[in-house]
Amino acid sequence: MAAGAEPGPEPGRVVEALELLLRPPGGPGPGSEDALRPETLRSNAAALEERLRRAAGWAALRGLRRAVLARAPALAAGVAGDAEPGWAAACGLLALLLCLKERLLALAALPAARGAGPGAAPPPGADTLSVGQGRAVGRALRAAVGLGLAPYLPPGVGQRPGPPAPSPLPPAARGARLHAATAALAELAQHPALGGPLLARHLGLLLAGLCLLGHGPAAHSEGVSEAERARCREALRHILDRVYQPLAVRELLILQGRPKQSPPSPGEETKPALVRAPAWLRRLCGQLLSERLMRPSGVQAVVRGIMEGTGAGGTGAEAAAVDWRKCDTVAKILASCPQQCLSLEDYYRLVCPQILDLLHIQDKLTARQFQRVATTTLLTMVKEHPQLAEKHLLQPLLAPLLRCSESAELAVEDLSAGTVLVTEAELGSCVEDVLKVYVVGNDSSSLLLGSLQSVLGVVFSLYSFAKQNVSYLRSPCQEILLWFLEKSEREVSLSVLEGFAGLNSSVHALHPRCRFRAGSEGGATIVVEETISDEDEALYQKVSSEQCRVESLVELLSHCQKSGLAGDFFIRCLKALTHVAAEDEEDSKLAAVPGGSLLELEQYHARQRRKLLVLQLVATLCENVSDTVFTDVAQVEEFVAATLQRACVSSARGPGAAAETQTLAMAMGLVAAMLGGAVQLQSGDFAVLKRLVPLLEELSRTYPEPLTQELAADLRIAICTHGAFSPGTVGAAADDVLGKKPGTGTQSPASIPGGAPSPGGGRALSQHGHSSPSAPRERSKEQSVSHEPGTTGPAPAPCADSPAPAELQELLVSAYDPQPPSRAAALRHLSNLITQRDPEALRFQEKLLQVFLENVQHEDAFVYLSAIQGIALLSSEYPERILPVLLARYRCPVQGMEDTAAAITRMKLGEVLMRVTRALGDMVFKHREPLVQAFLQGARDPDGALRASSLSNLGELCQHLGFQLGSIVQEVTSCLTAIAKMDPEAEVRRAAVHVVVVLLRGLSEKATEVLQDVLRDLYRLLKHVVVAEPDSATVLHAQLALEELDAVMRRVLFPPQALEKKIVVLP
């Protein structure tokens, strides 16, 4: 304060003095500060001095200014001396700003004023500047920096393009002025009200002055003592630690300047060129930047300092290119260890966690850039220092997945049941990070692939879990698995797939005590569960998990067909079947020797488990993978070779099972089709096919069936002669696979046939002397009769005395072929005739119905599904004739059949009835009561599976009827109530409650009208189920039904209020 007891000046008085010193000659206005000329500055300074000496009320400011200038001799000399107007004005401005700082500090120390009253806004502090005063202070700071600091900086040190510097001064005077201005500005930067605008707008020039005075050459700081230089260095570090770190990084980068050979960025060619920063300043800025990087959250500060406001959010190709280059530049900076760091491992230990944190930025505008920087930095570190990167980056990244792997050393005795091992947020973040780093980064180095393989088993288990539930983790897990399978070597990918199936230990699966549970946010958590003590329950859990795992694996393979991976894996599984056949003989020999050790017994059980897994996997692949699984001739050759080798191994035991015979016939038919022209073979393809010659030769000598021996010999001849000599058996086998009549031209399918014959292809008897082993061409009617399906004994074939046309008669005979592929192809061809409304086929509709009904009883899925399709098509054409027959068969099974077989047949007929219901559409109302009565009767059958199937059909029928049950609603609800309360099997009770859910959900608001008589009974039933039902799934269905009923009643009792505008025309 001023001397004595005089009160200090008000801040407004100081601001008024600042405005007087910066007043332009023409008054305030836009651009007035740029119009300040030396004569204007001189006259303004004289006016200020005059007012300070004579004006009333300015004495306090005059005394405070005198005290401030007494502490700053250099500023006092500039104000009082004959210096040039620019420096004199700068000294006057800095002196007044220091006076303002002193007054604000004094006012802040005073006790706060009392508030205006309760509920009123608190009064501003005594040291608060108004908006107008803040603008005036900002203008004064800008003028003080421009007049007192910038002109005295040497070229290349913080200079911006602008007006030329004043005439040169002696080095001592230049250094003294620079120190006086810099010291005053550094002192102002310590006050919040003045330091905010100063550091926000003029940080770069202030840092340049402090760097020059504290660390620059002695020639630029003549007249500055060593103690003053030390204070400048301390002020530099204090300011750098205080300001927003990205801003500090950006200003230091600007001070450091562009590298010497760096080309200008797009859009910068027209900007004025800057003088390159001197070497000492570049080294100093690099050191300071490294210190910023080594601080806590320094990585994010560096990234933000470079990326913020420099191309973020730009549009167009140029902006995208700039952004891409900057991201890679930042990644290189972060991956390089600074010289100040003594240990590379210490640097990685400090920086790597911050790099991983960049992957979790939530701001949508900057998240993409930060994630790119983090991914590129991680990949660069992995290439440069693999061991340190794996320790400090990859292992922490994969830690949540490694924690629950079976390879993890879990202290299970210390973990109680229900312990959450990995939270939902942690697991979701880990999966997303893996997707960003591995899949989006797309670097298939051996270290990355190896680290990912260590957790692939857990990722696959999570994928299987997400596939069964509603979870957003399914898609990222699938992308991670597909990326690994695509980028790895083929042998590694096949081995990993076998590990997924449980055939080897190439991947570490989920820990046996860990289980996934659905999370509340659509993710999953990993918890520890107790070991299941009940052996039956443990066996059920194991079998169901293996089934789910195989299904998930097959779905994953469905996305790998174009790359050929699915075909290679299918072939490997077929080769494993050959080992299964060979091991069966060894196991049968070992089983005859009693007294084996415990180790031998465990090995025997392990082999049996592997056999079951292989059989289950092959069966699922055959059922779900399409016929385009093979992508080239080499894969077809491997498939055929695996099949032939399996046939050679099992030939000593006789012809083998029907499945082996069918597979062998199909494999040899594939080779015959390729040799017959289905695929355009090149010379290299014949070189591949010649690998089959030794197997075909062995098969022609050892296989017990003569027709197969003959075809194998003929195929060997055709391959060795490159198709020049093709016996008739080869052409017959090719026609059988391609589904053609003999004598027609050779078809050229777009792809190699790899599955069953075309469903639409005709299948007729061949008149050749030789026949394919898959479909013997000459057989008697007695053979056709002996292979009819069913257990009621042989019945005459429907074509025995039929005047049907020859082609239709051949199809009817083929419908009783002993080979399921031939039989199914005939049934599908008959279905096509019905679809096309062929008059000859429709004329024999009763015979067709008989054929279809008898084939429904067949055990092969391909056959009975084809028969179901045919019955459904026939029933949709003639519902009045066919539906009564189907309903009678559904109510009363064929006499003499076993109970299990009868129940299975009735369930198949139920599927037929549902297909007919869908095909009839609105016409199903006519047949409503017989259908409902049939399903109600099925719901009372002794077989539990049939009861559940009938209830499921009843629920779907109600949907197709639009839930208009009419007078039978009482009967339906009584049946559902009785079953839900009294049925001994949980699956049946679950189906009954599910029908109630379907009724309530489908009727919605109409439930109170349609079900008004039985709604109370249904409500009591659901409450009973929730309270007394032991099955959790049934309880869940009942809770869903109660929620639906609650929502319905709320909508009825409290209808939504709708505001409507009505225009009424008055009379």
PDB file of N, CA, C and O in Angstrom, residues 231-290:
ATOM      1  N   ARG A 231      16.299 -17.367 -10.202  1.00  0.00           N
ATOM      2  CA  ARG A 231      14.876 -17.108  -9.966  1.00  0.00           C
ATOM      3  C   ARG A 231      14.062 -17.296 -11.231  1.00  0.00           C
ATOM      4  O   ARG A 231      12.913 -17.744 -11.178  1.00  0.00           O
ATOM      5  N   CYS A 232      14.621 -16.973 -12.386  1.00  0.00           N
ATOM      6  CA  CYS A 232      13.917 -17.207 -13.665  1.00  0.00           C
ATOM      7  C   CYS A 232      13.716 -18.705 -13.907  1.00  0.00           C
ATOM      8  O   CYS A 232      12.655 -19.119 -14.380  1.00  0.00           O
ATOM      9  N   ARG A 233      14.716 -19.494 -13.600  1.00  0.00           N
ATOM     10  CA  ARG A 233      14.565 -20.946 -13.769  1.00  0.00           C
ATOM     11  C   ARG A 233      13.491 -21.498 -12.829  1.00  0.00           C
ATOM     12  O   ARG A 233      12.680 -22.350 -13.219  1.00  0.00           O
ATOM     13  N   GLU A 234      13.480 -20.992 -11.593  1.00  0.00           N
ATOM     14  CA  GLU A 234      12.456 -21.445 -10.656  1.00  0.00           C
ATOM     15  C   GLU A 234      11.059 -21.012 -11.104  1.00  0.00           C
ATOM     16  O   GLU A 234      10.096 -21.787 -11.003  1.00  0.00           O
ATOM     17  N   ALA A 235      10.945 -19.776 -11.603  1.00  0.00           N
ATOM     18  CA  ALA A 235       9.648 -19.303 -12.098  1.00  0.00           C
ATOM     19  C   ALA A 235       9.192 -20.112 -13.308  1.00  0.00           C
ATOM     20  O   ALA A 235       7.994 -20.401 -13.466  1.00  0.00           O
ATOM     21  N   LEU A 236      10.136 -20.497 -14.164  1.00  0.00           N
ATOM     22  CA  LEU A 236       9.781 -21.313 -15.335  1.00  0.00           C
ATOM     23  C   LEU A 236       9.164 -22.640 -14.907  1.00  0.00           C
ATOM     24  O   LEU A 236       8.117 -23.043 -15.416  1.00  0.00           O
ATOM     25  N   ARG A 237       9.780 -23.335 -13.981  1.00  0.00           N
ATOM     26  CA  ARG A 237       9.248 -24.630 -13.552  1.00  0.00           C
ATOM     27  C   ARG A 237       7.924 -24.455 -12.797  1.00  0.00           C
ATOM     28  O   ARG A 237       7.022 -25.285 -12.932  1.00  0.00           O
ATOM     29  N   HIS A 238       7.828 -23.375 -12.018  1.00  0.00           N
ATOM     30  CA  HIS A 238       6.580 -23.146 -11.294  1.00  0.00           C
ATOM     31  C   HIS A 238       5.418 -22.919 -12.265  1.00  0.00           C
ATOM     32  O   HIS A 238       4.314 -23.465 -12.085  1.00  0.00           O
ATOM     33  N   ILE A 239       5.661 -22.117 -13.290  1.00  0.00           N
ATOM     34  CA  ILE A 239       4.592 -21.853 -14.260  1.00  0.00           C
ATOM     35  C   ILE A 239       4.247 -23.117 -15.039  1.00  0.00           C
ATOM     36  O   ILE A 239       3.061 -23.421 -15.277  1.00  0.00           O
ATOM     37  N   LEU A 240       5.253 -23.900 -15.440  1.00  0.00           N
ATOM     38  CA  LEU A 240       4.984 -25.128 -16.185  1.00  0.00           C
ATOM     39  C   LEU A 240       4.201 -26.133 -15.350  1.00  0.00           C
ATOM     40  O   LEU A 240       3.357 -26.870 -15.874  1.00  0.00           O
ATOM     41  N   ASP A 241       4.473 -26.182 -14.065  1.00  0.00           N
ATOM     42  CA  ASP A 241       3.729 -27.106 -13.196  1.00  0.00           C
ATOM     43  C   ASP A 241       2.317 -26.622 -12.908  1.00  0.00           C
ATOM     44  O   ASP A 241       1.438 -27.426 -12.593  1.00  0.00           O
ATOM     45  N   ARG A 242       2.091 -25.320 -13.032  1.00  0.00           N
ATOM     46  CA  ARG A 242       0.807 -24.769 -12.639  1.00  0.00           C
ATOM     47  C   ARG A 242      -0.209 -24.772 -13.767  1.00  0.00           C
ATOM     48  O   ARG A 242      -1.401 -24.992 -13.540  1.00  0.00           O
ATOM     49  N   VAL A 243       0.211 -24.512 -14.988  1.00  0.00           N
ATOM     50  CA  VAL A 243      -0.725 -24.312 -16.088  1.00  0.00           C
ATOM     51  C   VAL A 243      -1.312 -25.652 -16.527  1.00  0.00           C
ATOM     52  O   VAL A 243      -0.846 -26.734 -16.133  1.00  0.00           O
ATOM     53  N   TYR A 244      -2.343 -25.567 -17.340  1.00  0.00           N
ATOM     54  CA  TYR A 244      -2.964 -26.748 -17.966  1.00  0.00           C
ATOM     55  C   TYR A 244      -1.898 -27.460 -18.803  1.00  0.00           C
ATOM     56  O   TYR A 244      -1.299 -26.887 -19.714  1.00  0.00           O
ATOM     57  N   GLN A 245      -1.632 -28.720 -18.469  1.00  0.00           N
ATOM     58  CA  GLN A 245      -0.472 -29.404 -19.033  1.00  0.00           C
ATOM     59  C   GLN A 245      -0.510 -29.548 -20.562  1.00  0.00           C
ATOM     60  O   GLN A 245       0.513 -29.373 -21.219  1.00  0.00           O
ATOM     61  N   PRO A 246      -1.650 -29.866 -21.187  1.00  0.00           N
ATOM     62  CA  PRO A 246      -1.650 -29.869 -22.655  1.00  0.00           C
ATOM     63  C   PRO A 246      -1.263 -28.524 -23.259  1.00  0.00           C
ATOM     64  O   PRO A 246      -0.599 -28.472 -24.297  1.00  0.00           O
ATOM     65  N   LEU A 247      -1.662 -27.424 -22.608  1.00  0.00           N
ATOM     66  CA  LEU A 247      -1.266 -26.104 -23.096  1.00  0.00           C
ATOM     67  C   LEU A 247       0.240 -25.913 -22.957  1.00  0.00           C
ATOM     68  O   LEU A 247       0.892 -25.362 -23.865  1.00  0.00           O
ATOM     69  N   ALA A 248       0.810 -26.343 -21.833  1.00  0.00           N
ATOM     70  CA  ALA A 248       2.258 -26.250 -21.667  1.00  0.00           C
ATOM     71  C   ALA A 248       2.990 -27.070 -22.719  1.00  0.00           C
ATOM     72  O   ALA A 248       3.994 -26.627 -23.301  1.00  0.00           O
ATOM     73  N   VAL A 249       2.506 -28.262 -22.998  1.00  0.00           N
ATOM     74  CA  VAL A 249       3.137 -29.101 -24.020  1.00  0.00           C
ATOM     75  C   VAL A 249       3.072 -28.420 -25.380  1.00  0.00           C
ATOM     76  O   VAL A 249       4.056 -28.395 -26.138  1.00  0.00           O
ATOM     77  N   ARG A 250       1.914 -27.869 -25.714  1.00  0.00           N
ATOM     78  CA  ARG A 250       1.769 -27.224 -27.016  1.00  0.00           C
ATOM     79  C   ARG A 250       2.722 -26.031 -27.156  1.00  0.00           C
ATOM     80  O   ARG A 250       3.373 -25.855 -28.194  1.00  0.00           O
ATOM     81  N   GLU A 251       2.812 -25.208 -26.120  1.00  0.00           N
ATOM     82  CA  GLU A 251       3.686 -24.036 -26.203  1.00  0.00           C
ATOM     83  C   GLU A 251       5.147 -24.446 -26.269  1.00  0.00           C
ATOM     84  O   GLU A 251       5.950 -23.820 -26.980  1.00  0.00           O
ATOM     85  N   LEU A 252       5.527 -25.489 -25.546  1.00  0.00           N
ATOM     86  CA  LEU A 252       6.907 -25.962 -25.621  1.00  0.00           C
ATOM     87  C   LEU A 252       7.227 -26.519 -27.010  1.00  0.00           C
ATOM     88  O   LEU A 252       8.342 -26.331 -27.529  1.00  0.00           O
ATOM     89  N   LEU A 253       6.275 -27.183 -27.615  1.00  0.00           N
ATOM     90  CA  LEU A 253       6.499 -27.676 -28.976  1.00  0.00           C
ATOM     91  C   LEU A 253       6.659 -26.522 -29.958  1.00  0.00           C
ATOM     92  O   LEU A 253       7.480 -26.573 -30.888  1.00  0.00           O
ATOM     93  N   ILE A 254       5.860 -25.474 -29.749  1.00  0.00           N
ATOM     94  CA  ILE A 254       5.998 -24.303 -30.623  1.00  0.00           C
ATOM     95  C   ILE A 254       7.348 -23.646 -30.412  1.00  0.00           C
ATOM     96  O   ILE A 254       8.017 -23.223 -31.375  1.00  0.00           O
ATOM     97  N   LEU A 255       7.787 -23.542 -29.172  1.00  0.00           N
ATOM     98  CA  LEU A 255       9.110 -22.981 -28.912  1.00  0.00           C
ATOM     99  C   LEU A 255      10.214 -23.838 -29.518  1.00  0.00           C
ATOM    100  O   LEU A 255      11.209 -23.311 -30.022  1.00  0.00           O
ATOM    101  N   GLN A 256      10.031 -25.144 -29.463  1.00  0.00           N
ATOM    102  CA  GLN A 256      11.046 -26.038 -30.008  1.00  0.00           C
ATOM    103  C   GLN A 256      11.165 -25.909 -31.513  1.00  0.00           C
ATOM    104  O   GLN A 256      12.240 -26.069 -32.077  1.00  0.00           O
ATOM    105  N   GLY A 257      10.070 -25.595 -32.155  1.00  0.00           N
ATOM    106  CA  GLY A 257      10.106 -25.362 -33.589  1.00  0.00           C
ATOM    107  C   GLY A 257      10.055 -26.639 -34.390  1.00  0.00           C
ATOM    108  O   GLY A 257      10.170 -27.756 -33.885  1.00  0.00           O
ATOM    109  N   ARG A 258       9.902 -26.472 -35.706  1.00  0.00           N
ATOM    110  CA  ARG A 258       9.801 -27.589 -36.637  1.00  0.00           C
ATOM    111  C   ARG A 258      11.189 -28.128 -36.961  1.00  0.00           C
ATOM    112  O   ARG A 258      12.149 -27.361 -37.021  1.00  0.00           O
ATOM    113  N   PRO A 259      11.309 -29.443 -37.143  1.00  0.00           N
ATOM    114  CA  PRO A 259      12.610 -29.975 -37.557  1.00  0.00           C
ATOM    115  C   PRO A 259      13.087 -29.337 -38.852  1.00  0.00           C
ATOM    116  O   PRO A 259      12.311 -28.833 -39.653  1.00  0.00           O
ATOM    117  N   LYS A 260      14.378 -29.453 -39.080  1.00  0.00           N
ATOM    118  CA  LYS A 260      14.989 -28.737 -40.185  1.00  0.00           C
ATOM    119  C   LYS A 260      14.468 -29.209 -41.535  1.00  0.00           C
ATOM    120  O   LYS A 260      14.204 -28.415 -42.429  1.00  0.00           O
ATOM    121  N   GLN A 261      14.325 -30.524 -41.702  1.00  0.00           N
ATOM    122  CA  GLN A 261      13.948 -31.071 -42.995  1.00  0.00           C
ATOM    123  C   GLN A 261      12.460 -31.364 -43.104  1.00  0.00           C
ATOM    124  O   GLN A 261      12.025 -31.987 -44.057  1.00  0.00           O
ATOM    125  N   SER A 262      11.682 -30.960 -42.122  1.00  0.00           N
ATOM    126  CA  SER A 262      10.255 -31.288 -42.136  1.00  0.00           C
ATOM    127  C   SER A 262       9.521 -30.431 -43.161  1.00  0.00           C
ATOM    128  O   SER A 262       9.637 -29.204 -43.147  1.00  0.00           O
ATOM    129  N   PRO A 263       8.769 -31.033 -44.081  1.00  0.00           N
ATOM    130  CA  PRO A 263       8.008 -30.234 -45.047  1.00  0.00           C
ATOM    131  C   PRO A 263       6.813 -29.588 -44.380  1.00  0.00           C
ATOM    132  O   PRO A 263       6.318 -30.067 -43.354  1.00  0.00           O
ATOM    133  N   PRO A 264       6.320 -28.521 -44.931  1.00  0.00           N
ATOM    134  CA  PRO A 264       5.151 -27.856 -44.334  1.00  0.00           C
ATOM    135  C   PRO A 264       3.906 -28.715 -44.463  1.00  0.00           C
ATOM    136  O   PRO A 264       3.738 -29.467 -45.413  1.00  0.00           O
ATOM    137  N   SER A 265       3.053 -28.590 -43.467  1.00  0.00           N
ATOM    138  CA  SER A 265       1.792 -29.324 -43.478  1.00  0.00           C
ATOM    139  C   SER A 265       0.849 -28.697 -44.483  1.00  0.00           C
ATOM    140  O   SER A 265       1.019 -27.538 -44.886  1.00  0.00           O
ATOM    141  N   PRO A 266      -0.185 -29.435 -44.935  1.00  0.00           N
ATOM    142  CA  PRO A 266      -1.157 -28.856 -45.870  1.00  0.00           C
ATOM    143  C   PRO A 266      -1.824 -27.629 -45.284  1.00  0.00           C
ATOM    144  O   PRO A 266      -2.262 -27.612 -44.152  1.00  0.00           O
ATOM    145  N   GLY A 267      -1.891 -26.581 -46.058  1.00  0.00           N
ATOM    146  CA  GLY A 267      -2.516 -25.350 -45.614  1.00  0.00           C
ATOM    147  C   GLY A 267      -1.561 -24.375 -44.967  1.00  0.00           C
ATOM    148  O   GLY A 267      -1.956 -23.264 -44.615  1.00  0.00           O
ATOM    149  N   GLU A 268      -0.289 -24.768 -44.761  1.00  0.00           N
ATOM    150  CA  GLU A 268       0.661 -23.890 -44.090  1.00  0.00           C
ATOM    151  C   GLU A 268       1.680 -23.280 -45.053  1.00  0.00           C
ATOM    152  O   GLU A 268       2.601 -22.601 -44.644  1.00  0.00           O
ATOM    153  N   GLU A 269       1.549 -23.546 -46.365  1.00  0.00           N
ATOM    154  CA  GLU A 269       2.546 -23.054 -47.305  1.00  0.00           C
ATOM    155  C   GLU A 269       2.510 -21.539 -47.423  1.00  0.00           C
ATOM    156  O   GLU A 269       3.519 -20.907 -47.738  1.00  0.00           O
ATOM    157  N   THR A 270       1.354 -20.923 -47.183  1.00  0.00           N
ATOM    158  CA  THR A 270       1.226 -19.474 -47.358  1.00  0.00           C
ATOM    159  C   THR A 270       1.537 -18.702 -46.095  1.00  0.00           C
ATOM    160  O   THR A 270       1.525 -17.482 -46.114  1.00  0.00           O
ATOM    161  N   LYS A 271       1.817 -19.394 -44.961  1.00  0.00           N
ATOM    162  CA  LYS A 271       2.100 -18.689 -43.724  1.00  0.00           C
ATOM    163  C   LYS A 271       3.529 -18.160 -43.745  1.00  0.00           C
ATOM    164  O   LYS A 271       4.428 -18.754 -44.361  1.00  0.00           O
ATOM    165  N   PRO A 272       3.806 -17.025 -43.033  1.00  0.00           N
ATOM    166  CA  PRO A 272       5.180 -16.497 -42.981  1.00  0.00           C
ATOM    167  C   PRO A 272       6.111 -17.490 -42.319  1.00  0.00           C
ATOM    168  O   PRO A 272       5.774 -18.143 -41.338  1.00  0.00           O
ATOM    169  N   ALA A 273       7.305 -17.597 -42.867  1.00  0.00           N
ATOM    170  CA  ALA A 273       8.285 -18.535 -42.343  1.00  0.00           C
ATOM    171  C   ALA A 273       8.869 -18.002 -41.039  1.00  0.00           C
ATOM    172  O   ALA A 273       9.149 -16.808 -40.902  1.00  0.00           O
ATOM    173  N   LEU A 274       9.052 -18.909 -40.075  1.00  0.00           N
ATOM    174  CA  LEU A 274       9.625 -18.547 -38.793  1.00  0.00           C
ATOM    175  C   LEU A 274      11.102 -18.919 -38.774  1.00  0.00           C
ATOM    176  O   LEU A 274      11.519 -19.901 -39.400  1.00  0.00           O
ATOM    177  N   VAL A 275      11.867 -18.133 -38.017  1.00  0.00           N
ATOM    178  CA  VAL A 275      13.278 -18.438 -37.854  1.00  0.00           C
ATOM    179  C   VAL A 275      13.415 -19.692 -37.012  1.00  0.00           C
ATOM    180  O   VAL A 275      12.714 -19.872 -36.012  1.00  0.00           O
ATOM    181  N   ARG A 276      14.302 -20.590 -37.414  1.00  0.00           N
ATOM    182  CA  ARG A 276      14.460 -21.849 -36.697  1.00  0.00           C
ATOM    183  C   ARG A 276      15.012 -21.591 -35.310  1.00  0.00           C
ATOM    184  O   ARG A 276      15.882 -20.760 -35.095  1.00  0.00           O
ATOM    185  N   ALA A 277      14.476 -22.314 -34.319  1.00  0.00           N
ATOM    186  CA  ALA A 277      14.903 -22.159 -32.929  1.00  0.00           C
ATOM    187  C   ALA A 277      16.357 -22.581 -32.779  1.00  0.00           C
ATOM    188  O   ALA A 277      16.819 -23.530 -33.434  1.00  0.00           O
ATOM    189  N   PRO A 278      17.094 -21.903 -31.918  1.00  0.00           N
ATOM    190  CA  PRO A 278      18.500 -22.283 -31.719  1.00  0.00           C
ATOM    191  C   PRO A 278      18.611 -23.651 -31.056  1.00  0.00           C
ATOM    192  O   PRO A 278      17.665 -24.162 -30.456  1.00  0.00           O
ATOM    193  N   ALA A 279      19.790 -24.227 -31.153  1.00  0.00           N
ATOM    194  CA  ALA A 279      19.993 -25.594 -30.658  1.00  0.00           C
ATOM    195  C   ALA A 279      19.776 -25.685 -29.158  1.00  0.00           C
ATOM    196  O   ALA A 279      19.186 -26.654 -28.658  1.00  0.00           O
ATOM    197  N   TRP A 280      20.245 -24.691 -28.394  1.00  0.00           N
ATOM    198  CA  TRP A 280      20.088 -24.771 -26.936  1.00  0.00           C
ATOM    199  C   TRP A 280      18.623 -24.754 -26.535  1.00  0.00           C
ATOM    200  O   TRP A 280      18.226 -25.433 -25.574  1.00  0.00           O
ATOM    201  N   LEU A 281      17.786 -23.989 -27.274  1.00  0.00           N
ATOM    202  CA  LEU A 281      16.361 -23.935 -26.956  1.00  0.00           C
ATOM    203  C   LEU A 281      15.676 -25.245 -27.335  1.00  0.00           C
ATOM    204  O   LEU A 281      14.775 -25.713 -26.616  1.00  0.00           O
ATOM    205  N   ARG A 282      16.089 -25.849 -28.447  1.00  0.00           N
ATOM    206  CA  ARG A 282      15.491 -27.125 -28.838  1.00  0.00           C
ATOM    207  C   ARG A 282      15.808 -28.205 -27.807  1.00  0.00           C
ATOM    208  O   ARG A 282      14.949 -29.006 -27.437  1.00  0.00           O
ATOM    209  N   ARG A 283      17.056 -28.209 -27.336  1.00  0.00           N
ATOM    210  CA  ARG A 283      17.422 -29.204 -26.312  1.00  0.00           C
ATOM    211  C   ARG A 283      16.661 -28.962 -25.014  1.00  0.00           C
ATOM    212  O   ARG A 283      16.170 -29.893 -24.369  1.00  0.00           O
ATOM    213  N   LEU A 284      16.545 -27.699 -24.628  1.00  0.00           N
ATOM    214  CA  LEU A 284      15.831 -27.382 -23.395  1.00  0.00           C
ATOM    215  C   LEU A 284      14.355 -27.758 -23.491  1.00  0.00           C
ATOM    216  O   LEU A 284      13.784 -28.338 -22.551  1.00  0.00           O
ATOM    217  N   CYS A 285      13.725 -27.417 -24.616  1.00  0.00           N
ATOM    218  CA  CYS A 285      12.303 -27.774 -24.782  1.00  0.00           C
ATOM    219  C   CYS A 285      12.121 -29.287 -24.787  1.00  0.00           C
ATOM    220  O   CYS A 285      11.132 -29.804 -24.240  1.00  0.00           O
ATOM    221  N   GLY A 286      13.044 -30.005 -25.412  1.00  0.00           N
ATOM    222  CA  GLY A 286      12.956 -31.463 -25.381  1.00  0.00           C
ATOM    223  C   GLY A 286      13.051 -32.007 -23.969  1.00  0.00           C
ATOM    224  O   GLY A 286      12.310 -32.925 -23.589  1.00  0.00           O
ATOM    225  N   GLN A 287      13.959 -31.423 -23.167  1.00  0.00           N
ATOM    226  CA  GLN A 287      14.076 -31.855 -21.778  1.00  0.00           C
ATOM    227  C   GLN A 287      12.806 -31.544 -20.983  1.00  0.00           C
ATOM    228  O   GLN A 287      12.313 -32.376 -20.216  1.00  0.00           O
ATOM    229  N   LEU A 288      12.263 -30.332 -21.184  1.00  0.00           N
ATOM    230  CA  LEU A 288      11.039 -29.963 -20.469  1.00  0.00           C
ATOM    231  C   LEU A 288       9.853 -30.820 -20.904  1.00  0.00           C
ATOM    232  O   LEU A 288       8.998 -31.191 -20.087  1.00  0.00           O
ATOM    233  N   LEU A 289       9.788 -31.139 -22.199  1.00  0.00           N
ATOM    234  CA  LEU A 289       8.713 -32.008 -22.681  1.00  0.00           C
ATOM    235  C   LEU A 289       8.833 -33.410 -22.090  1.00  0.00           C
ATOM    236  O   LEU A 289       7.822 -34.043 -21.748  1.00  0.00           O
ATOM    237  N   SER A 290      10.056 -33.893 -21.968  1.00  0.00           N
ATOM    238  CA  SER A 290      10.238 -35.211 -21.355  1.00  0.00           C
ATOM    239  C   SER A 290       9.793 -35.197 -19.905  1.00  0.00           C
ATOM    240  O   SER A 290       9.200 -36.161 -19.408  1.00  0.00           O
TER     241      SER A 290
END
